[in-house]
Amino acid sequence: MVSTTRKNIDANRQKVMHRLRSEHTYIGTLREAMSVEINKLTRRTEPDLVMLRDMLRYLMEYPDVHHHPLEDQLFAKLATHRDGVRSEVVELLAEHKDLARESVHLYHKLDALVLGDEIAKKPVAGKFDRFFRAVW
């Protein structure tokens, strides 16, 4: 018979995994919406820069504050309990740090565009493209 404690642990694991899956789905949807606006930059049509900046800001604030720390805790536990995954976990943790750094950099570039810096428009499209391919 499975103990009540074990059932609670399993239920908590399921809740955490459900939350992470849901957040990944939402982040993916947001990323798709961002891609539509970014593609407008490369086609020389007018993207909604304020919306694009706000979406990026959300991706900087929510995942980096709430989502990634939870994943990082899970990765750390996984690394201590599973042989052979430590290097993969270290890589995933590094990716979270890279994502946070790149997000801030792109946010500042996009904010310059919102404030009227037309010179930044072309490089920003390429940076977003590389950002999405490298990180997501």
GROMACS .gro file of N, CA and C in nm:
model
  408
    1MET      N    1   0.084  -0.117   0.000
    1MET     CA    2   0.000   0.000   0.000
    1MET      C    3   0.090   0.125   0.000
    2VAL      N    4   0.050   0.225  -0.076
    2VAL     CA    5   0.125   0.349  -0.087
    2VAL      C    6   0.087   0.440   0.029
    3SER      N    7   0.188   0.497   0.093
    3SER     CA    8   0.162   0.583   0.209
    3SER      C    9   0.099   0.715   0.165
    4THR      N   10   0.036   0.781   0.259
    4THR     CA   11  -0.024   0.911   0.233
    4THR      C   12   0.083   1.013   0.195
    5THR      N   13   0.197   1.004   0.260
    5THR     CA   14   0.307   1.096   0.229
    5THR      C   15   0.351   1.078   0.084
    6ARG      N   16   0.366   0.954   0.043
    6ARG     CA   17   0.407   0.925  -0.095
    6ARG      C   18   0.304   0.976  -0.194
    7LYS      N   19   0.176   0.959  -0.164
    7LYS     CA   20   0.069   1.009  -0.251
    7LYS      C   21   0.076   1.161  -0.262
    8ASN      N   22   0.102   1.230  -0.150
    8ASN     CA   23   0.113   1.375  -0.151
    8ASN      C   24   0.232   1.421  -0.235
    9ILE      N   25   0.343   1.351  -0.221
    9ILE     CA   26   0.462   1.385  -0.300
    9ILE      C   27   0.432   1.368  -0.449
   10ASP      N   28   0.369   1.258  -0.485
   10ASP     CA   29   0.334   1.234  -0.625
   10ASP      C   30   0.236   1.340  -0.677
   11ALA      N   31   0.138   1.376  -0.595
   11ALA     CA   32   0.041   1.479  -0.635
   11ALA      C   33   0.111   1.613  -0.655
   12ASN      N   34   0.203   1.647  -0.567
   12ASN     CA   35   0.277   1.772  -0.581
   12ASN      C   36   0.363   1.771  -0.707
   13ARG      N   37   0.428   1.660  -0.736
   13ARG     CA   38   0.507   1.649  -0.858
   13ARG      C   39   0.420   1.669  -0.981
   14GLN      N   40   0.303   1.609  -0.980
   14GLN     CA   41   0.213   1.624  -1.094
   14GLN      C   42   0.169   1.769  -1.110
   15LYS      N   43   0.142   1.838  -1.000
   15LYS     CA   44   0.103   1.979  -1.007
   15LYS      C   45   0.216   2.063  -1.065
   16VAL      N   46   0.337   2.039  -1.018
   16VAL     CA   47   0.452   2.115  -1.067
   16VAL      C   48   0.473   2.090  -1.216
   17MET      N   49   0.467   1.966  -1.258
   17MET     CA   50   0.488   1.933  -1.399
   17MET      C   51   0.376   1.992  -1.485
   18HIS      N   52   0.253   1.988  -1.435
   18HIS     CA   53   0.141   2.048  -1.509
   18HIS      C   54   0.164   2.198  -1.524
   19ARG      N   55   0.205   2.263  -1.417
   19ARG     CA   56   0.232   2.406  -1.421
   19ARG      C   57   0.341   2.438  -1.524
   20LEU      N   58   0.450   2.364  -1.520
   20LEU     CA   59   0.560   2.390  -1.613
   20LEU      C   60   0.517   2.368  -1.758
   21ARG      N   61   0.442   2.260  -1.782
   21ARG     CA   62   0.392   2.235  -1.919
   21ARG      C   63   0.301   2.347  -1.966
   22SER      N   64   0.212   2.391  -1.880
   22SER     CA   65   0.120   2.500  -1.915
   22SER      C   66   0.197   2.628  -1.945
   23GLU      N   67   0.295   2.657  -1.862
   23GLU     CA   68   0.375   2.778  -1.884
   23GLU      C   69   0.455   2.768  -2.013
   24HIS      N   70   0.508   2.652  -2.043
   24HIS     CA   71   0.582   2.635  -2.169
   24HIS      C   72   0.490   2.654  -2.288
   25THR      N   73   0.368   2.604  -2.278
   25THR     CA   74   0.271   2.623  -2.386
   25THR      C   75   0.241   2.771  -2.405
   26TYR      N   76   0.217   2.841  -2.296
   26TYR     CA   77   0.187   2.984  -2.305
   26TYR      C   78   0.306   3.062  -2.361
   27ILE      N   79   0.425   3.031  -2.314
   27ILE     CA   80   0.546   3.098  -2.363
   27ILE      C   81   0.562   3.071  -2.513
   28GLY      N   82   0.532   2.950  -2.557
   28GLY     CA   83   0.539   2.918  -2.699
   28GLY      C   84   0.440   3.001  -2.780
   29THR      N   85   0.320   3.018  -2.727
   29THR     CA   86   0.218   3.100  -2.794
   29THR      C   87   0.264   3.245  -2.802
   30LEU      N   88   0.319   3.294  -2.695
   30LEU     CA   89   0.370   3.431  -2.693
   30LEU      C   90   0.485   3.447  -2.791
   31ARG      N   91   0.571   3.349  -2.798
   31ARG     CA   92   0.683   3.352  -2.892
   31ARG      C   93   0.633   3.357  -3.036
   32GLU      N   94   0.528   3.281  -3.067
   32GLU     CA   95   0.470   3.285  -3.202
   32GLU      C   96   0.416   3.424  -3.235
   33ALA      N   97   0.349   3.486  -3.139
   33ALA     CA   98   0.296   3.621  -3.161
   33ALA      C   99   0.411   3.720  -3.181
   34MET      N  100   0.518   3.702  -3.108
   34MET     CA  101   0.634   3.789  -3.125
   34MET      C  102   0.695   3.770  -3.263
   35SER      N  103   0.700   3.647  -3.310
   35SER     CA  104   0.757   3.618  -3.442
   35SER      C  105   0.682   3.690  -3.552
   36VAL      N  106   0.549   3.698  -3.540
   36VAL     CA  107   0.468   3.770  -3.639
   36VAL      C  108   0.514   3.916  -3.646
   37GLU      N  109   0.533   3.977  -3.532
   37GLU     CA  110   0.575   4.117  -3.529
   37GLU      C  111   0.719   4.133  -3.577
   38ILE      N  112   0.806   4.041  -3.540
   38ILE     CA  113   0.946   4.047  -3.583
   38ILE      C  114   0.957   4.031  -3.734
   39ASN      N  115   0.875   3.942  -3.790
   39ASN     CA  116   0.876   3.924  -3.936
   39ASN      C  117   0.836   4.052  -4.009
   40LYS      N  118   0.755   4.133  -3.946
   40LYS     CA  119   0.719   4.261  -4.007
   40LYS      C  120   0.842   4.350  -4.021
   41LEU      N  121   0.934   4.341  -3.927
   41LEU     CA  122   1.058   4.420  -3.936
   41LEU      C  123   1.137   4.381  -4.060
   42THR      N  124   1.145   4.252  -4.088
   42THR     CA  125   1.224   4.207  -4.202
   42THR      C  126   1.152   4.235  -4.334
   43ARG      N  127   1.020   4.247  -4.332
   43ARG     CA  128   0.943   4.278  -4.454
   43ARG      C  129   0.921   4.427  -4.471
   44ARG      N  130   0.978   4.503  -4.382
   44ARG     CA  131   0.969   4.650  -4.386
   44ARG      C  132   0.825   4.701  -4.375
   45THR      N  133   0.746   4.628  -4.298
   45THR     CA  134   0.614   4.679  -4.263
   45THR      C  135   0.622   4.720  -4.115
   46GLU      N  136   0.521   4.786  -4.069
   46GLU     CA  137   0.527   4.841  -3.934
   46GLU      C  138   0.478   4.741  -3.829
   47PRO      N  139   0.570   4.692  -3.748
   47PRO     CA  140   0.528   4.605  -3.637
   47PRO      C  141   0.474   4.690  -3.522
   48ASP      N  142   0.403   4.629  -3.434
   48ASP     CA  143   0.358   4.696  -3.312
   48ASP      C  144   0.472   4.685  -3.212
   49LEU      N  145   0.560   4.785  -3.214
   49LEU     CA  146   0.681   4.780  -3.132
   49LEU      C  147   0.651   4.784  -2.983
   50VAL      N  148   0.549   4.856  -2.945
   50VAL     CA  149   0.514   4.863  -2.803
   50VAL      C  150   0.467   4.726  -2.755
   51MET      N  151   0.383   4.661  -2.835
   51MET     CA  152   0.336   4.528  -2.797
   51MET      C  153   0.453   4.429  -2.793
   52LEU      N  154   0.541   4.436  -2.893
   52LEU     CA  155   0.656   4.347  -2.898
   52LEU      C  156   0.745   4.369  -2.775
   53ARG      N  157   0.768   4.494  -2.741
   53ARG     CA  158   0.849   4.525  -2.622
   53ARG      C  159   0.782   4.472  -2.496
   54ASP      N  160   0.651   4.489  -2.487
   54ASP     CA  161   0.579   4.441  -2.369
   54ASP      C  162   0.581   4.289  -2.359
   55MET      N  163   0.569   4.221  -2.472
   55MET     CA  164   0.576   4.074  -2.469
   55MET      C  165   0.714   4.029  -2.422
   56LEU      N  166   0.818   4.095  -2.473
   56LEU     CA  167   0.954   4.059  -2.431
   56LEU      C  168   0.972   4.088  -2.282
   57ARG      N  169   0.918   4.199  -2.238
   57ARG     CA  170   0.929   4.232  -2.095
   57ARG      C  171   0.862   4.126  -2.009
   58TYR      N  172   0.746   4.080  -2.053
   58TYR     CA  173   0.679   3.973  -1.980
   58TYR      C  174   0.770   3.849  -1.976
   59LEU      N  175   0.830   3.815  -2.090
   59LEU     CA  176   0.918   3.698  -2.094
   59LEU      C  177   1.041   3.716  -2.007
   60MET      N  178   1.080   3.839  -1.985
   60MET     CA  179   1.192   3.865  -1.895
   60MET      C  180   1.149   3.855  -1.750
   61GLU      N  181   1.032   3.907  -1.721
   61GLU     CA  182   0.991   3.917  -1.581
   61GLU      C  183   0.931   3.789  -1.525
   62TYR      N  184   0.831   3.735  -1.592
   62TYR     CA  185   0.764   3.619  -1.533
   62TYR      C  186   0.852   3.493  -1.533
   63PRO      N  187   0.901   3.448  -1.648
   63PRO     CA  188   0.981   3.326  -1.645
   63PRO      C  189   1.107   3.337  -1.560
   64ASP      N  190   1.175   3.449  -1.569
   64ASP     CA  191   1.300   3.462  -1.495
   64ASP      C  192   1.278   3.472  -1.345
   65VAL      N  193   1.162   3.520  -1.304
   65VAL     CA  194   1.134   3.534  -1.162
   65VAL      C  195   1.061   3.412  -1.105
   66HIS      N  196   0.970   3.353  -1.182
   66HIS     CA  197   0.886   3.245  -1.129
   66HIS      C  198   0.911   3.109  -1.193
   67HIS      N  199   0.925   3.106  -1.322
   67HIS     CA  200   0.932   2.978  -1.395
   67HIS      C  201   1.072   2.916  -1.388
   68HIS      N  202   1.173   2.991  -1.428
   68HIS     CA  203   1.309   2.936  -1.432
   68HIS      C  204   1.363   2.897  -1.295
   69PRO      N  205   1.336   2.973  -1.189
   69PRO     CA  206   1.384   2.925  -1.059
   69PRO      C  207   1.324   2.789  -1.019
   70LEU      N  208   1.199   2.766  -1.054
   70LEU     CA  209   1.138   2.636  -1.026
   70LEU      C  210   1.207   2.527  -1.107
   71GLU      N  211   1.228   2.554  -1.235
   71GLU     CA  212   1.300   2.457  -1.319
   71GLU      C  213   1.441   2.434  -1.265
   72ASP      N  214   1.506   2.540  -1.225
   72ASP     CA  215   1.643   2.528  -1.173
   72ASP      C  216   1.646   2.438  -1.049
   73GLN      N  217   1.546   2.450  -0.961
   73GLN     CA  218   1.539   2.362  -0.844
   73GLN      C  219   1.521   2.217  -0.886
   74LEU      N  220   1.434   2.195  -0.985
   74LEU     CA  221   1.413   2.059  -1.034
   74LEU      C  222   1.539   2.003  -1.098
   75PHE      N  223   1.606   2.086  -1.177
   75PHE     CA  224   1.729   2.042  -1.241
   75PHE      C  225   1.834   2.005  -1.137
   76ALA      N  226   1.846   2.086  -1.033
   76ALA     CA  227   1.945   2.059  -0.929
   76ALA      C  228   1.916   1.926  -0.859
   77LYS      N  229   1.788   1.902  -0.830
   77LYS     CA  230   1.750   1.773  -0.767
   77LYS      C  231   1.778   1.658  -0.861
   78LEU      N  232   1.744   1.677  -0.986
   78LEU     CA  233   1.768   1.573  -1.086
   78LEU      C  234   1.916   1.539  -1.094
   79ALA      N  235   2.000   1.641  -1.091
   79ALA     CA  236   2.144   1.620  -1.102
   79ALA      C  237   2.199   1.541  -0.984
   80THR      N  238   2.138   1.558  -0.867
   80THR     CA  239   2.188   1.486  -0.750
   80THR      C  240   2.133   1.344  -0.741
   81HIS      N  241   2.022   1.317  -0.808
   81HIS     CA  242   1.959   1.185  -0.796
   81HIS      C  243   1.975   1.096  -0.918
   82ARG      N  244   2.023   1.150  -1.027
   82ARG     CA  245   2.035   1.070  -1.150
   82ARG      C  246   2.179   1.077  -1.201
   83ASP      N  247   2.240   0.963  -1.212
   83ASP     CA  248   2.375   0.958  -1.268
   83ASP      C  249   2.372   0.993  -1.416
   84GLY      N  250   2.475   1.062  -1.459
   84GLY     CA  251   2.490   1.090  -1.602
   84GLY      C  252   2.415   1.210  -1.655
   85VAL      N  253   2.342   1.281  -1.572
   85VAL     CA  254   2.268   1.397  -1.622
   85VAL      C  255   2.327   1.529  -1.574
   86ARG      N  256   2.428   1.522  -1.491
   86ARG     CA  257   2.484   1.646  -1.436
   86ARG      C  258   2.527   1.745  -1.544
   87SER      N  259   2.596   1.698  -1.647
   87SER     CA  260   2.641   1.790  -1.752
   87SER      C  261   2.523   1.852  -1.826
   88GLU      N  262   2.418   1.774  -1.848
   88GLU     CA  263   2.299   1.829  -1.914
   88GLU      C  264   2.231   1.934  -1.827
   89VAL      N  265   2.226   1.909  -1.697
   89VAL     CA  266   2.164   2.004  -1.605
   89VAL      C  267   2.246   2.133  -1.600
   90VAL      N  268   2.377   2.121  -1.593
   90VAL     CA  269   2.463   2.240  -1.593
   90VAL      C  270   2.439   2.321  -1.720
   91GLU      N  271   2.423   2.253  -1.832
   91GLU     CA  272   2.397   2.321  -1.959
   91GLU      C  273   2.262   2.394  -1.956
   92LEU      N  274   2.160   2.329  -1.903
   92LEU     CA  275   2.028   2.392  -1.893
   92LEU      C  276   2.030   2.515  -1.802
   93LEU      N  277   2.101   2.505  -1.691
   93LEU     CA  278   2.112   2.620  -1.600
   93LEU      C  279   2.184   2.735  -1.669
   94ALA      N  280   2.287   2.704  -1.746
   94ALA     CA  281   2.360   2.808  -1.820
   94ALA      C  282   2.269   2.872  -1.925
   95GLU      N  283   2.184   2.791  -1.989
   95GLU     CA  284   2.092   2.845  -2.089
   95GLU      C  285   1.996   2.945  -2.026
   96HIS      N  286   1.951   2.920  -1.904
   96HIS     CA  287   1.863   3.015  -1.835
   96HIS      C  288   1.935   3.147  -1.812
   97LYS      N  289   2.060   3.141  -1.774
   97LYS     CA  290   2.137   3.264  -1.753
   97LYS      C  291   2.157   3.338  -1.885
   98ASP      N  292   2.189   3.262  -1.992
   98ASP     CA  293   2.205   3.324  -2.124
   98ASP      C  294   2.076   3.389  -2.171
   99LEU      N  295   1.965   3.320  -2.150
   99LEU     CA  296   1.834   3.372  -2.190
   99LEU      C  297   1.805   3.503  -2.118
  100ALA      N  298   1.832   3.508  -1.990
  100ALA     CA  299   1.807   3.630  -1.913
  100ALA      C  300   1.893   3.745  -1.965
  101ARG      N  301   2.020   3.718  -1.991
  101ARG     CA  302   2.112   3.822  -2.039
  101ARG      C  303   2.070   3.872  -2.178
  102GLU      N  304   2.040   3.780  -2.268
  102GLU     CA  305   1.999   3.817  -2.403
  102GLU      C  306   1.866   3.892  -2.403
  103SER      N  307   1.775   3.852  -2.315
  103SER     CA  308   1.645   3.920  -2.306
  103SER      C  309   1.663   4.066  -2.268
  104VAL      N  310   1.748   4.092  -2.171
  104VAL     CA  311   1.772   4.230  -2.128
  104VAL      C  312   1.833   4.310  -2.243
  105HIS      N  313   1.930   4.252  -2.311
  105HIS     CA  314   1.995   4.320  -2.423
  105HIS      C  315   1.893   4.355  -2.532
  106LEU      N  316   1.811   4.257  -2.569
  106LEU     CA  317   1.711   4.282  -2.673
  106LEU      C  318   1.605   4.381  -2.627
  107TYR      N  319   1.569   4.375  -2.502
  107TYR     CA  320   1.470   4.470  -2.450
  107TYR      C  321   1.519   4.613  -2.467
  108HIS      N  322   1.644   4.637  -2.434
  108HIS     CA  323   1.698   4.773  -2.447
  108HIS      C  324   1.702   4.817  -2.594
  109LYS      N  325   1.737   4.726  -2.684
  109LYS     CA  326   1.737   4.759  -2.828
  109LYS      C  327   1.595   4.791  -2.874
  110LEU      N  328   1.500   4.709  -2.832
  110LEU     CA  329   1.361   4.730  -2.871
  110LEU      C  330   1.305   4.858  -2.810
  111ASP      N  331   1.343   4.886  -2.689
  111ASP     CA  332   1.299   5.011  -2.625
  111ASP      C  333   1.351   5.132  -2.703
  112ALA      N  334   1.474   5.123  -2.755
  112ALA     CA  335   1.528   5.232  -2.837
  112ALA      C  336   1.443   5.251  -2.962
  113LEU      N  337   1.398   5.141  -3.022
  113LEU     CA  338   1.310   5.151  -3.139
  113LEU      C  339   1.178   5.219  -3.103
  114VAL      N  340   1.121   5.179  -2.991
  114VAL     CA  341   0.995   5.238  -2.947
  114VAL      C  342   1.011   5.388  -2.929
  115LEU      N  343   1.127   5.428  -2.883
  115LEU     CA  344   1.154   5.570  -2.859
  115LEU      C  345   1.196   5.644  -2.986
  116GLY      N  346   1.198   5.572  -3.101
  116GLY     CA  347   1.222   5.640  -3.228
  116GLY      C  348   1.358   5.620  -3.292
  117ASP      N  349   1.441   5.532  -3.242
  117ASP     CA  350   1.573   5.508  -3.300
  117ASP      C  351   1.560   5.415  -3.420
  118GLU      N  352   1.539   5.471  -3.538
  118GLU     CA  353   1.520   5.393  -3.661
  118GLU      C  354   1.645   5.315  -3.701
  119ILE      N  355   1.762   5.365  -3.662
  119ILE     CA  356   1.887   5.297  -3.697
  119ILE      C  357   1.892   5.158  -3.638
  120ALA      N  358   1.829   5.138  -3.524
  120ALA     CA  359   1.834   5.009  -3.456
  120ALA      C  360   1.742   4.905  -3.520
  121LYS      N  361   1.655   4.945  -3.613
  121LYS     CA  362   1.552   4.855  -3.665
  121LYS      C  363   1.609   4.730  -3.733
  122LYS      N  364   1.699   4.746  -3.828
  122LYS     CA  365   1.750   4.630  -3.901
  122LYS      C  366   1.828   4.533  -3.811
  123PRO      N  367   1.922   4.583  -3.730
  123PRO     CA  368   1.995   4.489  -3.644
  123PRO      C  369   1.905   4.416  -3.544
  124VAL      N  370   1.798   4.481  -3.499
  124VAL     CA  371   1.710   4.417  -3.401
  124VAL      C  372   1.641   4.295  -3.461
  125ALA      N  373   1.598   4.304  -3.585
  125ALA     CA  374   1.531   4.189  -3.649
  125ALA      C  375   1.625   4.069  -3.651
  126GLY      N  376   1.749   4.089  -3.690
  126GLY     CA  377   1.845   3.979  -3.692
  126GLY      C  378   1.876   3.926  -3.554
  127LYS      N  379   1.884   4.015  -3.456
  127LYS     CA  380   1.912   3.972  -3.319
  127LYS      C  381   1.797   3.888  -3.263
  128PHE      N  382   1.673   3.929  -3.292
  128PHE     CA  383   1.559   3.850  -3.247
  128PHE      C  384   1.559   3.712  -3.313
  129ASP      N  385   1.588   3.709  -3.441
  129ASP     CA  386   1.591   3.581  -3.512
  129ASP      C  387   1.694   3.488  -3.449
  130ARG      N  388   1.814   3.537  -3.425
  130ARG     CA  389   1.918   3.454  -3.362
  130ARG      C  390   1.880   3.417  -3.220
  131PHE      N  391   1.818   3.509  -3.150
  131PHE     CA  392   1.774   3.486  -3.013
  131PHE      C  393   1.675   3.369  -3.007
  132PHE      N  394   1.575   3.372  -3.095
  132PHE     CA  395   1.476   3.266  -3.095
  132PHE      C  396   1.536   3.131  -3.136
  133ARG      N  397   1.624   3.132  -3.235
  133ARG     CA  398   1.685   3.006  -3.278
  133ARG      C  399   1.779   2.950  -3.173
  134ALA      N  400   1.853   3.035  -3.106
  134ALA     CA  401   1.953   2.988  -3.009
  134ALA      C  402   1.892   2.945  -2.878
  135VAL      N  403   1.793   3.018  -2.833
  135VAL     CA  404   1.744   2.996  -2.698
  135VAL      C  405   1.617   2.911  -2.692
  136TRP      N  406   1.527   2.926  -2.790
  136TRP     CA  407   1.402   2.851  -2.784
  136TRP      C  408   1.403   2.746  -2.889
   0.00000   0.00000   0.00000
